PDB file of C-alpha atoms in Angstrom:
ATOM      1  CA  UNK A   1      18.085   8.631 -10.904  1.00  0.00           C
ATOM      2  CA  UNK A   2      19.312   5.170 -11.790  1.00  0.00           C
ATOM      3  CA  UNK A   3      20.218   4.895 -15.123  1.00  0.00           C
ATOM      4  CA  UNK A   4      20.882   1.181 -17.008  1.00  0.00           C
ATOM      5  CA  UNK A   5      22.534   1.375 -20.633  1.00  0.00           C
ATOM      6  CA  UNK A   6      25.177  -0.781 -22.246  1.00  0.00           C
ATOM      7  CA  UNK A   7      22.658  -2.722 -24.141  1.00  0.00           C
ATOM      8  CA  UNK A   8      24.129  -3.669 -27.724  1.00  0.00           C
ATOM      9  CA  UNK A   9      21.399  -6.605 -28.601  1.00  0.00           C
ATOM     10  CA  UNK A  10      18.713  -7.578 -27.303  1.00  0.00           C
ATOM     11  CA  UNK A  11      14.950  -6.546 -26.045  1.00  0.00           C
ATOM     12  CA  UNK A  12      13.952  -3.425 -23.779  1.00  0.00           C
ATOM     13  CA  UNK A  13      10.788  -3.700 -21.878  1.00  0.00           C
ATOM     14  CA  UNK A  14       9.997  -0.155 -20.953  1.00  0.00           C
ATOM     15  CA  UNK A  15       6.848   2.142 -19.633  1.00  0.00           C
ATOM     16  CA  UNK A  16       6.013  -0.684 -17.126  1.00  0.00           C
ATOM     17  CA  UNK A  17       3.585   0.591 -14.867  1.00  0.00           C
ATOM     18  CA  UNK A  18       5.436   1.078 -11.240  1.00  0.00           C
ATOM     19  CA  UNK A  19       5.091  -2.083  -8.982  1.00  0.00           C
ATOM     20  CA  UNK A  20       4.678  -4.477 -11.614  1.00  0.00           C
ATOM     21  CA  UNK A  21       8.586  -5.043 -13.238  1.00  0.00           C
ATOM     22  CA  UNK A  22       8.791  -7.856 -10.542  1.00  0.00           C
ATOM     23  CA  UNK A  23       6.003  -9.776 -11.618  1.00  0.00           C
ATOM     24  CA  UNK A  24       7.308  -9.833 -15.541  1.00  0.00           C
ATOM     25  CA  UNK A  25      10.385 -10.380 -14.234  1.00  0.00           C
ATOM     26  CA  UNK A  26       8.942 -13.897 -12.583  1.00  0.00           C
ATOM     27  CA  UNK A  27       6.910 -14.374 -14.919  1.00  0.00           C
ATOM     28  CA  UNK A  28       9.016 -14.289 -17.938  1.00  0.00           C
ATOM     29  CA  UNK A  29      11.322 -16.150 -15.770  1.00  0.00           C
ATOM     30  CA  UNK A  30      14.178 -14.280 -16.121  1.00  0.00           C
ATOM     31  CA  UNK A  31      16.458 -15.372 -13.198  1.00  0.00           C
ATOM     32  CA  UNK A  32      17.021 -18.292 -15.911  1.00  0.00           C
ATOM     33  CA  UNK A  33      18.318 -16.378 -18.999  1.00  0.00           C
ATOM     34  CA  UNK A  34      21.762 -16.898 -20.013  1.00  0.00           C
ATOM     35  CA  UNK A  35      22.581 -13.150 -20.698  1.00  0.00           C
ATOM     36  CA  UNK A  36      22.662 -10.010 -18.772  1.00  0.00           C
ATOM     37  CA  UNK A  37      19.341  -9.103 -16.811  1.00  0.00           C
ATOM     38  CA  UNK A  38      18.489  -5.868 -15.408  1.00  0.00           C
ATOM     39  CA  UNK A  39      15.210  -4.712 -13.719  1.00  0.00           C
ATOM     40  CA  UNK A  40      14.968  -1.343 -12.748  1.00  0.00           C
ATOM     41  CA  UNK A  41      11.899  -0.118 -10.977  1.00  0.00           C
ATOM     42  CA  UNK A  42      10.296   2.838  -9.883  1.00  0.00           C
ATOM     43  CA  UNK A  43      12.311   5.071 -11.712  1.00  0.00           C
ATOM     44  CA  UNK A  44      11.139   8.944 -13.015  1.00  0.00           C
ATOM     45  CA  UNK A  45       9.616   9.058 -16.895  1.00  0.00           C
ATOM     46  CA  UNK A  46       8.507  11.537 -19.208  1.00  0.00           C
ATOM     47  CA  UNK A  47       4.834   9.894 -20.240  1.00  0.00           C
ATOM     48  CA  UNK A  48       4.116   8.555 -16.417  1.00  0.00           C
ATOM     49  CA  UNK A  49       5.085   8.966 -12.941  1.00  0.00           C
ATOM     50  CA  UNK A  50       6.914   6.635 -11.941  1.00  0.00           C
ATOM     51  CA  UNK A  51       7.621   3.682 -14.264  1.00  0.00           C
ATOM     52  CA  UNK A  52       9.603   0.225 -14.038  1.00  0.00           C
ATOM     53  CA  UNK A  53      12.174  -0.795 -17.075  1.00  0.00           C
ATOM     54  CA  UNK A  54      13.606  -4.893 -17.920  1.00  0.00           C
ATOM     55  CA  UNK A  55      16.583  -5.132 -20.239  1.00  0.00           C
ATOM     56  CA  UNK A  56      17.192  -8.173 -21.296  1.00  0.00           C
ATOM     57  CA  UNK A  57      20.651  -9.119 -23.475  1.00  0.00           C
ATOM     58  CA  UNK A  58      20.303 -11.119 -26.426  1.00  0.00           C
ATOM     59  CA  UNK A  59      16.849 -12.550 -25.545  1.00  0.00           C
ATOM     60  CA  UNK A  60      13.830 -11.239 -28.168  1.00  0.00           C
ATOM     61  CA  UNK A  61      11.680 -14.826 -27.962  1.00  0.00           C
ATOM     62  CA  UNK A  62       8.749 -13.291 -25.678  1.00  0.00           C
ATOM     63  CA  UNK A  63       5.291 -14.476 -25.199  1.00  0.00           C
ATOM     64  CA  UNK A  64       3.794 -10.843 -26.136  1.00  0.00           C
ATOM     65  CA  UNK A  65       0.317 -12.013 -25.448  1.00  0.00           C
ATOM     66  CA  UNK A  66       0.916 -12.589 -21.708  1.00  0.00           C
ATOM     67  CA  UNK A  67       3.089  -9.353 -21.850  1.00  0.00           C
ATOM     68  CA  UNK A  68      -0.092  -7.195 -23.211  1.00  0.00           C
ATOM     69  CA  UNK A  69      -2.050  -8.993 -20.697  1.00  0.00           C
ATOM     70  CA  UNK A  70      -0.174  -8.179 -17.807  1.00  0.00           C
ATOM     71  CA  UNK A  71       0.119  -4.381 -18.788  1.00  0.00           C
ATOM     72  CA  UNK A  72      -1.179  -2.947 -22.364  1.00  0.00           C
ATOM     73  CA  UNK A  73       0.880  -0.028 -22.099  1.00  0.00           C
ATOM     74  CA  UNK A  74       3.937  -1.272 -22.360  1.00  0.00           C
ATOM     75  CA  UNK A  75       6.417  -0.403 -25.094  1.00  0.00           C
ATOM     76  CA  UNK A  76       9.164  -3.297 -26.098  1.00  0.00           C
ATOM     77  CA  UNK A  77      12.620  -2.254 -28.052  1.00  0.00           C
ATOM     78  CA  UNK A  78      14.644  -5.140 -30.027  1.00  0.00           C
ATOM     79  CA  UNK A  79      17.640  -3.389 -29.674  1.00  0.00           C
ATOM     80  CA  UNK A  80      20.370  -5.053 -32.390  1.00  0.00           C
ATOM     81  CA  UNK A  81      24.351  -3.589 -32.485  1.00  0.00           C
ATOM     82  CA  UNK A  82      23.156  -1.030 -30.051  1.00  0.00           C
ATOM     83  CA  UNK A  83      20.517   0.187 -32.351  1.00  0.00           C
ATOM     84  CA  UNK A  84      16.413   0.079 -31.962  1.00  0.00           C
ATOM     85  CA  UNK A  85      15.460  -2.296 -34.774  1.00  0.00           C
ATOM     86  CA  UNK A  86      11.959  -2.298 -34.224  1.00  0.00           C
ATOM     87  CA  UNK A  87       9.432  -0.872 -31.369  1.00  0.00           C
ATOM     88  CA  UNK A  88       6.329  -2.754 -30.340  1.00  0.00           C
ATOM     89  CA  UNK A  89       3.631  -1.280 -28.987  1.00  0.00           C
ATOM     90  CA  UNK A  90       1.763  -3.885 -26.830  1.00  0.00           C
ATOM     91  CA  UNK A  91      -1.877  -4.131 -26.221  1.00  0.00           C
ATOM     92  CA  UNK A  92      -4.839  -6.670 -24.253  1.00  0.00           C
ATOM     93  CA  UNK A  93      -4.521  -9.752 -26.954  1.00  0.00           C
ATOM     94  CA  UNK A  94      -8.431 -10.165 -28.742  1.00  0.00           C
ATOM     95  CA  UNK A  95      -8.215 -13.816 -27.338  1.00  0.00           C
ATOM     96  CA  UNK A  96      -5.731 -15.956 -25.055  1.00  0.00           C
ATOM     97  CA  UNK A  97      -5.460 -19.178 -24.134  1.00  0.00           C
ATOM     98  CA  UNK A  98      -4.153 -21.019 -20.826  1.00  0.00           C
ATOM     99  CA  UNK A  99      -3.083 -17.683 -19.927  1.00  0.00           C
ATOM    100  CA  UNK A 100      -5.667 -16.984 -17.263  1.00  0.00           C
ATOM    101  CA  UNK A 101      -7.719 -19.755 -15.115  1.00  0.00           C
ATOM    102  CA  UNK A 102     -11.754 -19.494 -15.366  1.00  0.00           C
ATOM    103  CA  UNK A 103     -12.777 -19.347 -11.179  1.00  0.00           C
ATOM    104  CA  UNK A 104     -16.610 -20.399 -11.947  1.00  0.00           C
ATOM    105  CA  UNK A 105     -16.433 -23.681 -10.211  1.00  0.00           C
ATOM    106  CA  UNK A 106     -19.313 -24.910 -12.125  1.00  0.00           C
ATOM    107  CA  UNK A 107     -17.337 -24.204 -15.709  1.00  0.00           C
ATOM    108  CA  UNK A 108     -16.528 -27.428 -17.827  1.00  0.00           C
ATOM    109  CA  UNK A 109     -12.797 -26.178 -17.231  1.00  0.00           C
ATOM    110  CA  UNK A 110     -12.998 -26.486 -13.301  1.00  0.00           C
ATOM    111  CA  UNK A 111     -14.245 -30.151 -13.562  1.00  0.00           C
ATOM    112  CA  UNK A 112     -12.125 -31.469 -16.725  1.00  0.00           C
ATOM    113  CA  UNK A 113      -8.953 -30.517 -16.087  1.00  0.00           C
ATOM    114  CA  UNK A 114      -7.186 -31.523 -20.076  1.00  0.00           C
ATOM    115  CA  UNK A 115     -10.144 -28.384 -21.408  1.00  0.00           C
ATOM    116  CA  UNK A 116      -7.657 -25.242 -22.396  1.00  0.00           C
ATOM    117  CA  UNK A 117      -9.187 -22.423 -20.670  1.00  0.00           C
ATOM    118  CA  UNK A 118     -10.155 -19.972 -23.382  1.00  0.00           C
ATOM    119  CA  UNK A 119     -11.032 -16.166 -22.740  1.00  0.00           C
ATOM    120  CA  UNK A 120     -12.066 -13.439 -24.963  1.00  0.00           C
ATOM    121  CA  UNK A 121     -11.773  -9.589 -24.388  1.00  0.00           C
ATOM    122  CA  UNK A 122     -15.491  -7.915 -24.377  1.00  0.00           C
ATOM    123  CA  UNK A 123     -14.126  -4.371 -22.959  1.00  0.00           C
ATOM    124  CA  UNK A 124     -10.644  -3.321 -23.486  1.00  0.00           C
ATOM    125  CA  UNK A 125     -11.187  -0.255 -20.936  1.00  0.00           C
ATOM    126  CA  UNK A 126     -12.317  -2.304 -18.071  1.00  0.00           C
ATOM    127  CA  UNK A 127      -9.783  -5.235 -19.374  1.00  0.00           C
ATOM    128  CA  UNK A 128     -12.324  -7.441 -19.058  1.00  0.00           C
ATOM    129  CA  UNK A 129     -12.667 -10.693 -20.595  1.00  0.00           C
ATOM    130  CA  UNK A 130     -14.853 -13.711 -20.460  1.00  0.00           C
ATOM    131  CA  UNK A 131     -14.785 -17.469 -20.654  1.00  0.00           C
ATOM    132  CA  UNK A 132     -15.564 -19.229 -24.484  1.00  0.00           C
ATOM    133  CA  UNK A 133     -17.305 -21.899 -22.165  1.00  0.00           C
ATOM    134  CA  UNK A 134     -19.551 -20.422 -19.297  1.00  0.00           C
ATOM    135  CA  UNK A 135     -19.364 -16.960 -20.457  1.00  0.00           C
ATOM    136  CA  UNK A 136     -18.129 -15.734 -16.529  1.00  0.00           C
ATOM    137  CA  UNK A 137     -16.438 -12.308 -16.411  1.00  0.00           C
ATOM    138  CA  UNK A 138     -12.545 -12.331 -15.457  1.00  0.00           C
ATOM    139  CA  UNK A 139     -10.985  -8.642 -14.642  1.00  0.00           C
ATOM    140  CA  UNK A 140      -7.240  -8.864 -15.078  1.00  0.00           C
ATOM    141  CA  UNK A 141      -5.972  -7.864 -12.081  1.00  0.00           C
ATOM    142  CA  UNK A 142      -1.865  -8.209 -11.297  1.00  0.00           C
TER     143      UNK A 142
ATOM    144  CA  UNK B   1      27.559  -5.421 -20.543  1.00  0.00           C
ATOM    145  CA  UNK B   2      24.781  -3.274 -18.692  1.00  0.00           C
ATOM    146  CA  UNK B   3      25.829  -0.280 -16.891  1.00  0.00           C
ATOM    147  CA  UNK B   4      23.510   1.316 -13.970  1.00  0.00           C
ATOM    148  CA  UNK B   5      24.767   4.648 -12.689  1.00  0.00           C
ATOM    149  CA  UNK B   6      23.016   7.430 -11.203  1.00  0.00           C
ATOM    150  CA  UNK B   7      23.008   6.301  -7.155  1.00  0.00           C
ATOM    151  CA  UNK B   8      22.965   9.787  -5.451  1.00  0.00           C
ATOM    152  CA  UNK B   9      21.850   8.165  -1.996  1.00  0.00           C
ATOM    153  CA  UNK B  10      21.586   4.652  -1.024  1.00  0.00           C
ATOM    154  CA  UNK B  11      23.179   1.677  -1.147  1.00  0.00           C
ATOM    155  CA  UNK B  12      24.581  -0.854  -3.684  1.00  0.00           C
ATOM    156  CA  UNK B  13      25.015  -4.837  -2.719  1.00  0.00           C
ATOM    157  CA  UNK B  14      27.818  -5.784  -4.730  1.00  0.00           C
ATOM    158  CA  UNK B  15      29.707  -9.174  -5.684  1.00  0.00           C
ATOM    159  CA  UNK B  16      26.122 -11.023  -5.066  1.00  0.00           C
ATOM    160  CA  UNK B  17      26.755 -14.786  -6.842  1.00  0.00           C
ATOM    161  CA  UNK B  18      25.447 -14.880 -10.153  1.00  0.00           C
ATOM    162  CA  UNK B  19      21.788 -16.018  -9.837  1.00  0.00           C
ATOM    163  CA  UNK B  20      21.348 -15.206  -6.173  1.00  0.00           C
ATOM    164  CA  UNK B  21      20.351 -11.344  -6.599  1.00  0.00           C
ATOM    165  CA  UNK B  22      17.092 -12.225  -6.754  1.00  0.00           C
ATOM    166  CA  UNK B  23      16.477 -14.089  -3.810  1.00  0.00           C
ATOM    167  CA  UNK B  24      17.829 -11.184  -2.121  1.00  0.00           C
ATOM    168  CA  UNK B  25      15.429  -9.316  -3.782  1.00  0.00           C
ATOM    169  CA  UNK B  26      12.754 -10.933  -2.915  1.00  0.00           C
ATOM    170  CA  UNK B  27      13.861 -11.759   0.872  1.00  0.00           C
ATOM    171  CA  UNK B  28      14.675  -7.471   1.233  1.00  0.00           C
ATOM    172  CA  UNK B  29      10.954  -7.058  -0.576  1.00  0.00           C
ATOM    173  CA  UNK B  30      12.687  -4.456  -2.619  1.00  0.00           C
ATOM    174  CA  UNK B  31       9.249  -4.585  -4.445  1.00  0.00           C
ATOM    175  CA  UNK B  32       8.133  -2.633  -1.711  1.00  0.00           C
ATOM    176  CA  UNK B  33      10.483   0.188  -0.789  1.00  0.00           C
ATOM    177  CA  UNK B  34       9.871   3.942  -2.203  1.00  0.00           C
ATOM    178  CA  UNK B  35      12.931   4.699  -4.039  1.00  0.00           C
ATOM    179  CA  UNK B  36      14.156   3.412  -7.046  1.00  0.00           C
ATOM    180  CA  UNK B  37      15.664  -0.028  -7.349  1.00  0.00           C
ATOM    181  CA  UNK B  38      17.586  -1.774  -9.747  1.00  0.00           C
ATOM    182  CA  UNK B  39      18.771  -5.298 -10.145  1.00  0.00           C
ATOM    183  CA  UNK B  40      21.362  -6.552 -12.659  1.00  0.00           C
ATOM    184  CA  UNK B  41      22.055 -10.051 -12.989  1.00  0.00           C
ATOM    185  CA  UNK B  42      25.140 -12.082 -14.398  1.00  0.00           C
ATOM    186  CA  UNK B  43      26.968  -9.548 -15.594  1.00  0.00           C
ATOM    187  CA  UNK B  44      30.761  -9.356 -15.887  1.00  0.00           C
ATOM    188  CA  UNK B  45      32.934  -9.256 -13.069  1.00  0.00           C
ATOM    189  CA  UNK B  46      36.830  -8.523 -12.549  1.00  0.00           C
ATOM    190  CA  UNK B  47      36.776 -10.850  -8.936  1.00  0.00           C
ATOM    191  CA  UNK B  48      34.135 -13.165 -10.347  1.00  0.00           C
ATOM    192  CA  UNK B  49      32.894 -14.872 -14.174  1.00  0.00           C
ATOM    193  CA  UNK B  50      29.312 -13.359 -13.195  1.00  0.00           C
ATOM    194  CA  UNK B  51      28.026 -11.538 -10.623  1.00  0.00           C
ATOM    195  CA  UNK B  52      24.878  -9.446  -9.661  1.00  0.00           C
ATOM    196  CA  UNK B  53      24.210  -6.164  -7.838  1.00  0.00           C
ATOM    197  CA  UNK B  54      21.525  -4.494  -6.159  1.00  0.00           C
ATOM    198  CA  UNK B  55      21.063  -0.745  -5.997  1.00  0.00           C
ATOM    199  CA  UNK B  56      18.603   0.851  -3.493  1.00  0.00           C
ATOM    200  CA  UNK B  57      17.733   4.411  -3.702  1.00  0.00           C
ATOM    201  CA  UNK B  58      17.599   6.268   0.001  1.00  0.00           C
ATOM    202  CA  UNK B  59      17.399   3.231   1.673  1.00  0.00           C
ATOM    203  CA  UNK B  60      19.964   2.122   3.898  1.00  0.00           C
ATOM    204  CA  UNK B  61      18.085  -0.145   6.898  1.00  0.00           C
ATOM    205  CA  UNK B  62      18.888  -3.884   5.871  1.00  0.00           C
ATOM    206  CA  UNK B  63      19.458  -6.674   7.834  1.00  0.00           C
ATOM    207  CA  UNK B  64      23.130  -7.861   7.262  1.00  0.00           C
ATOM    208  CA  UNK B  65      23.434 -11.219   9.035  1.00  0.00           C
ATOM    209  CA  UNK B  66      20.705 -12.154   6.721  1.00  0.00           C
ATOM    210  CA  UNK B  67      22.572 -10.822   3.985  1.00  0.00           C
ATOM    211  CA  UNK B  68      25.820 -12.545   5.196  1.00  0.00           C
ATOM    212  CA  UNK B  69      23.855 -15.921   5.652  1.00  0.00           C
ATOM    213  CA  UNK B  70      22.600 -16.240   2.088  1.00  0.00           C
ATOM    214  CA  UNK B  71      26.022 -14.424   0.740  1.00  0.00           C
ATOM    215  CA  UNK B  72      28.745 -14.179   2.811  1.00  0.00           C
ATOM    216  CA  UNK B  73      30.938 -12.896  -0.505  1.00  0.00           C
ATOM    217  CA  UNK B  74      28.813 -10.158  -0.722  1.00  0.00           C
ATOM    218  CA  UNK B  75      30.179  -6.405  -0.121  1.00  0.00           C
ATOM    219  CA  UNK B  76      27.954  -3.524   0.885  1.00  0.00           C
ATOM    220  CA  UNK B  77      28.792   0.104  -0.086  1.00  0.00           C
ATOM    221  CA  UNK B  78      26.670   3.072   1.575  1.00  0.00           C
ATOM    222  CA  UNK B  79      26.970   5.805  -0.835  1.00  0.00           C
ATOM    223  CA  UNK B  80      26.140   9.351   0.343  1.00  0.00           C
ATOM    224  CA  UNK B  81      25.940  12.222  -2.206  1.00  0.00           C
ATOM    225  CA  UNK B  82      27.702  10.194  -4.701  1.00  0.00           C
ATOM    226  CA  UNK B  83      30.053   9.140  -2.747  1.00  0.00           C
ATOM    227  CA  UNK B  84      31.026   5.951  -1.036  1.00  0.00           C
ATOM    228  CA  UNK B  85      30.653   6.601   2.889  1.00  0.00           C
ATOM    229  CA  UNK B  86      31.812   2.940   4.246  1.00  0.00           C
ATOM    230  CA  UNK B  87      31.819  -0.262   2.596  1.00  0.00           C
ATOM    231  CA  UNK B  88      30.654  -3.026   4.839  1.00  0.00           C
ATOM    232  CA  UNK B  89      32.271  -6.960   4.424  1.00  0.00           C
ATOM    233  CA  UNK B  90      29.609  -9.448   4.840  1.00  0.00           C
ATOM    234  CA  UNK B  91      30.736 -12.763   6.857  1.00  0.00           C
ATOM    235  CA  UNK B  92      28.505 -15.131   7.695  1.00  0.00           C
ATOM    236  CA  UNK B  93      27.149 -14.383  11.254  1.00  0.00           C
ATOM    237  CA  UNK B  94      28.120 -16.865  14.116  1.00  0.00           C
ATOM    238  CA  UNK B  95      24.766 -16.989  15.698  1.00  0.00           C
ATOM    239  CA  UNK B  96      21.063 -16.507  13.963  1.00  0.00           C
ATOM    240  CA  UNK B  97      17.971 -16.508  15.236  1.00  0.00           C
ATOM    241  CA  UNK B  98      14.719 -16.957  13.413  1.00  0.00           C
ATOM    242  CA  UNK B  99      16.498 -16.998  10.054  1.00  0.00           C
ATOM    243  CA  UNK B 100      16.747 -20.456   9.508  1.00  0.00           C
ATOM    244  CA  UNK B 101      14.443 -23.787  10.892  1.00  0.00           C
ATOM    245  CA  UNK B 102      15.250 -26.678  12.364  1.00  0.00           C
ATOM    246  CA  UNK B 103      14.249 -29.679  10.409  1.00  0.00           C
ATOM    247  CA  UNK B 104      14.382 -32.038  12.972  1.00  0.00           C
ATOM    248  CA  UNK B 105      10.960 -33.527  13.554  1.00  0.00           C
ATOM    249  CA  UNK B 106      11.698 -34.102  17.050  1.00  0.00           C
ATOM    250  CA  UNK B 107      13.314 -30.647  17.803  1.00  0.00           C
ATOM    251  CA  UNK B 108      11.726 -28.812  20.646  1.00  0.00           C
ATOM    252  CA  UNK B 109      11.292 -26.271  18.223  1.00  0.00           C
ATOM    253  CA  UNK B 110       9.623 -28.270  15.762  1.00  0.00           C
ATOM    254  CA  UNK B 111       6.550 -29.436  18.653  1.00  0.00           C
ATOM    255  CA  UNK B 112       6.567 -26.129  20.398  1.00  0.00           C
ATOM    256  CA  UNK B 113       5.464 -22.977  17.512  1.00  0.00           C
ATOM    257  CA  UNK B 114       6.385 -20.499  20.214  1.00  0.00           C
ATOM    258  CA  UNK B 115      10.071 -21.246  20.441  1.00  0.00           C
ATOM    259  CA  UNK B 116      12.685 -19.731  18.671  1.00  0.00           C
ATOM    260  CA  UNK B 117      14.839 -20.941  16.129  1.00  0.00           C
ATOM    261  CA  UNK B 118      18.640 -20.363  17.167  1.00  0.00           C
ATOM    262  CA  UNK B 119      21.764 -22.112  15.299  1.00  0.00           C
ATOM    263  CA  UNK B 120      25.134 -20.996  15.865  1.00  0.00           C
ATOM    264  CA  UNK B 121      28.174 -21.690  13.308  1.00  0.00           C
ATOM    265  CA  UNK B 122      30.070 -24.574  13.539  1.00  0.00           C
ATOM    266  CA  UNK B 123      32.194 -24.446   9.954  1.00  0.00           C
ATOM    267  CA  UNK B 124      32.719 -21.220   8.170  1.00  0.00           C
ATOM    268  CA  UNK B 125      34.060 -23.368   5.209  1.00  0.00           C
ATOM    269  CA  UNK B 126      31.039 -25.755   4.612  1.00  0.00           C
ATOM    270  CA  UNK B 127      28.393 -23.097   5.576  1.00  0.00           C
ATOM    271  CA  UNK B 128      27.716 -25.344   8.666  1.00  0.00           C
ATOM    272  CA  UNK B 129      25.178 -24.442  11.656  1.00  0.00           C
ATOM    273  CA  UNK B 130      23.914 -26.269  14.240  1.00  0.00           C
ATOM    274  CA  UNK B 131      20.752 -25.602  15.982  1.00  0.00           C
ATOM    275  CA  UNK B 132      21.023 -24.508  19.819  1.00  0.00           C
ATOM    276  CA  UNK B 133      18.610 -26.891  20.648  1.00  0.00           C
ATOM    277  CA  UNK B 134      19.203 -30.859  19.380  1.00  0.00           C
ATOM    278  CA  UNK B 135      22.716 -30.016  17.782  1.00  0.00           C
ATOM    279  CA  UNK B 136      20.339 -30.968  14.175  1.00  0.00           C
ATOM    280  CA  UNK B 137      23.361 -30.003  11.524  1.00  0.00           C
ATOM    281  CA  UNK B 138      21.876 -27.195   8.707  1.00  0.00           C
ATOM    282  CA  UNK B 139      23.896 -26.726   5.712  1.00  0.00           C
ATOM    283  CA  UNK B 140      22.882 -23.364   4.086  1.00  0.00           C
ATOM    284  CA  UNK B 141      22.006 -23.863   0.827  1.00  0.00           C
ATOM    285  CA  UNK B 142      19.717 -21.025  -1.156  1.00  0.00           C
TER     286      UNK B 142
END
């Protein structure tokens, strides 16, 4: 097993579900950080299956809202002098904002472009959410 | 400085310029393969200020001329049971095919879909090729 540690400060991004390290990894943007990167995927874990991992050195200013959205079950470490300062446990933000696109093309959002496209969760199971504005359904699916 | 250890099997891309890992990510698809992968970026170097490296669990099928166009510096080891088996020296390959486009508007391979794309080296130095076709100069450039 592939094993990543050497970390003295900074954030660990851990329990991502298998498959989907890549897409935080673009997301977040990472190939731009001044520090250290590393993005380990598909590796074994105790709670799941398989499981993805990003360590990140001396970065800790992450958008958690996008993070919870793109998969509640992560678990985030801020690592400082090689010690876990504090553990976040992530979950589907209550609202977001610009974060996901409404697809109704008869939504006030599709046809003025400056309206912020504003969603609010209505079933955390399903991870469901729907549009302030035309009230259309969006599953998050990454 | 992050450490990844733990490669039983596979095979580790090593040297990679700092920044480039991953494009070679994403041209491999390493998001797709089986086995565990893991990608560290800019991290210290002894023969470089930064580097990155790639380690692939049980996977050792890659396409080196690619490799060796978008990193000639790169070096390859094959490990087997912990152990390094060969390590490969990339170079950048002296003909490609279907790796790179012509951008000439009037290249035959630009009007006709069906034709491949061929270049052949013409300066190790600058990275130069020149396509088979209309002698169109290509400077790599990822």
């Amino acid at each position: 097993m592939l094993n990543v540690d050497g970390l003295k400060n900074g954030i660990v991004i851990d329990h991502i579900q298998a498959g989907m390290g890549i897409k935080i990894f673009n997301y977040l943007e990472l190939d731009k950080v001044n520090g250290s990167v590393a993005l380990i995927m598909k590796v074994s874990s105790k709670k799941m299956e398989k499981k993805d991992i990003i360590k990140i050195e001396n970065v800790v200013d992450i958008n958690f809202d996008m993070l919870g959205l793109m998969d509640p079950n992560i678990t985030v470490n801020i690592i400082e002098d090689d010690k876990i300062k504090e553990k976040i446990k992530l979950s589907l933000p209550k609202k977001v904002e610009n974060l996901i696109k409404c697809k109704n093309p008869r939504c006030i959002t599709s046809i003025e472009k400056y309206i912020p496209h504003k969603f609010y969760l209505v079933d955390e199971e399903k991870s469901e959410y729907r549009c302030e504005y035309c009230d259309e359904a969006y599953k998050l699916e990454f």
